[in-house]
Amino acid sequence: MNKLYYYKDLLFELTSKEIKVRYKNSYLGYLWSLANPLFLALIFYFVFKIVTKVQMNNYTLFLISGLFIWQWINNSIMMGTNLYISNASLIKKVNFPRNFLVIASVLSEGFNFLVSIPVIIFFMLYYGVYPSFNWVFLIPMILVPTFAFIYSLSLFVATINLFFRDMERIVGLLLTFIFYLTPIIYPLKMIPEKYYNLLFINPFAPLVITWQTLFLHNTLNIKSLIILIIYTVIIFVISTYTYKKLKYKFAELV
């Protein structure tokens, strides 16, 4: 029981540190976590709605609902690539579960996503879409596999990057490529029907679609959620196995 309390307190302290460091000496603080996705939404709105004239209602709401969740994914995984290296002194001196660093990093980015939901609600109200009471049940239902998915990928890249330092650059390129393969800036109806099922080969697609469906239609996309859970279980098993196999070499590599 004492060990459980120790781990709980440790995780809380690590997560708090991540959040405090992010906003330290910043006048705008939390607003910076909103600035990037909102700025990207403005650019994509101009390109796709004004220039190419995408025919979709509530396009701005569609954009930000995808961009905010993508920010959680992208930031967590990119931070994960260098996480163990940047905490080398901690890993060498203190005996604790190394994966807690990854959990804390993903939780801090998840916190940023949660505090961005009021902004999404603002755009929902602007477009005449009203949050449902079902959110009380649906958001936790989606949050759990979302966190597990992002944590698993972040743990994998954090572990592999200690042994293969080019992982950071490869992951950066892959995430840029996957961003455009995921329906974040274009609606599903723009994808040719014969390629629609291929969309779900991309594990990031069901995650984004699940959140978009919630914010746009106040409903749960069961198909996307089930596919997300399947991908999450597979990636979690692979990343956990990799971490457990290699964690004993961390101190000598950082």
PDB file of C-alpha atoms in Angstrom, residues 3-17 90 94-98 100-101 104:
ATOM      1  CA  LYS A   3       4.396   1.651  -2.533  1.00  0.00           C
ATOM      2  CA  LEU A   4       1.104   2.464  -4.255  1.00  0.00           C
ATOM      3  CA  TYR A   5       0.920   5.841  -2.497  1.00  0.00           C
ATOM      4  CA  TYR A   6       4.542   6.513  -3.419  1.00  0.00           C
ATOM      5  CA  TYR A   7       3.873   5.834  -7.102  1.00  0.00           C
ATOM      6  CA  LYS A   8       0.716   7.955  -7.035  1.00  0.00           C
ATOM      7  CA  ASP A   9       2.552  10.896  -5.456  1.00  0.00           C
ATOM      8  CA  LEU A  10       5.503  10.448  -7.799  1.00  0.00           C
ATOM      9  CA  LEU A  11       3.258  10.491 -10.864  1.00  0.00           C
ATOM     10  CA  PHE A  12       1.435  13.554  -9.560  1.00  0.00           C
ATOM     11  CA  GLU A  13       4.707  15.405  -8.963  1.00  0.00           C
ATOM     12  CA  LEU A  14       6.117  14.499 -12.381  1.00  0.00           C
ATOM     13  CA  THR A  15       2.930  15.610 -14.149  1.00  0.00           C
ATOM     14  CA  SER A  16       2.755  18.847 -12.133  1.00  0.00           C
ATOM     15  CA  LYS A  17       6.380  19.561 -13.000  1.00  0.00           C
ATOM     16  CA  LEU A  90      17.149  11.551 -13.059  1.00  0.00           C
ATOM     17  CA  VAL A  94      16.881   7.634  -8.927  1.00  0.00           C
ATOM     18  CA  ASN A  95      15.360   4.178  -8.982  1.00  0.00           C
ATOM     19  CA  PHE A  96      11.765   4.475 -10.142  1.00  0.00           C
ATOM     20  CA  PRO A  97       9.600   3.188 -13.038  1.00  0.00           C
ATOM     21  CA  ARG A  98      11.039   4.966 -16.095  1.00  0.00           C
ATOM     22  CA  PHE A 100       6.314   7.224 -15.375  1.00  0.00           C
ATOM     23  CA  LEU A 101       8.170   9.968 -17.244  1.00  0.00           C
ATOM     24  CA  ALA A 104       3.517  12.303 -16.916  1.00  0.00           C
TER      25      ALA A 104
END
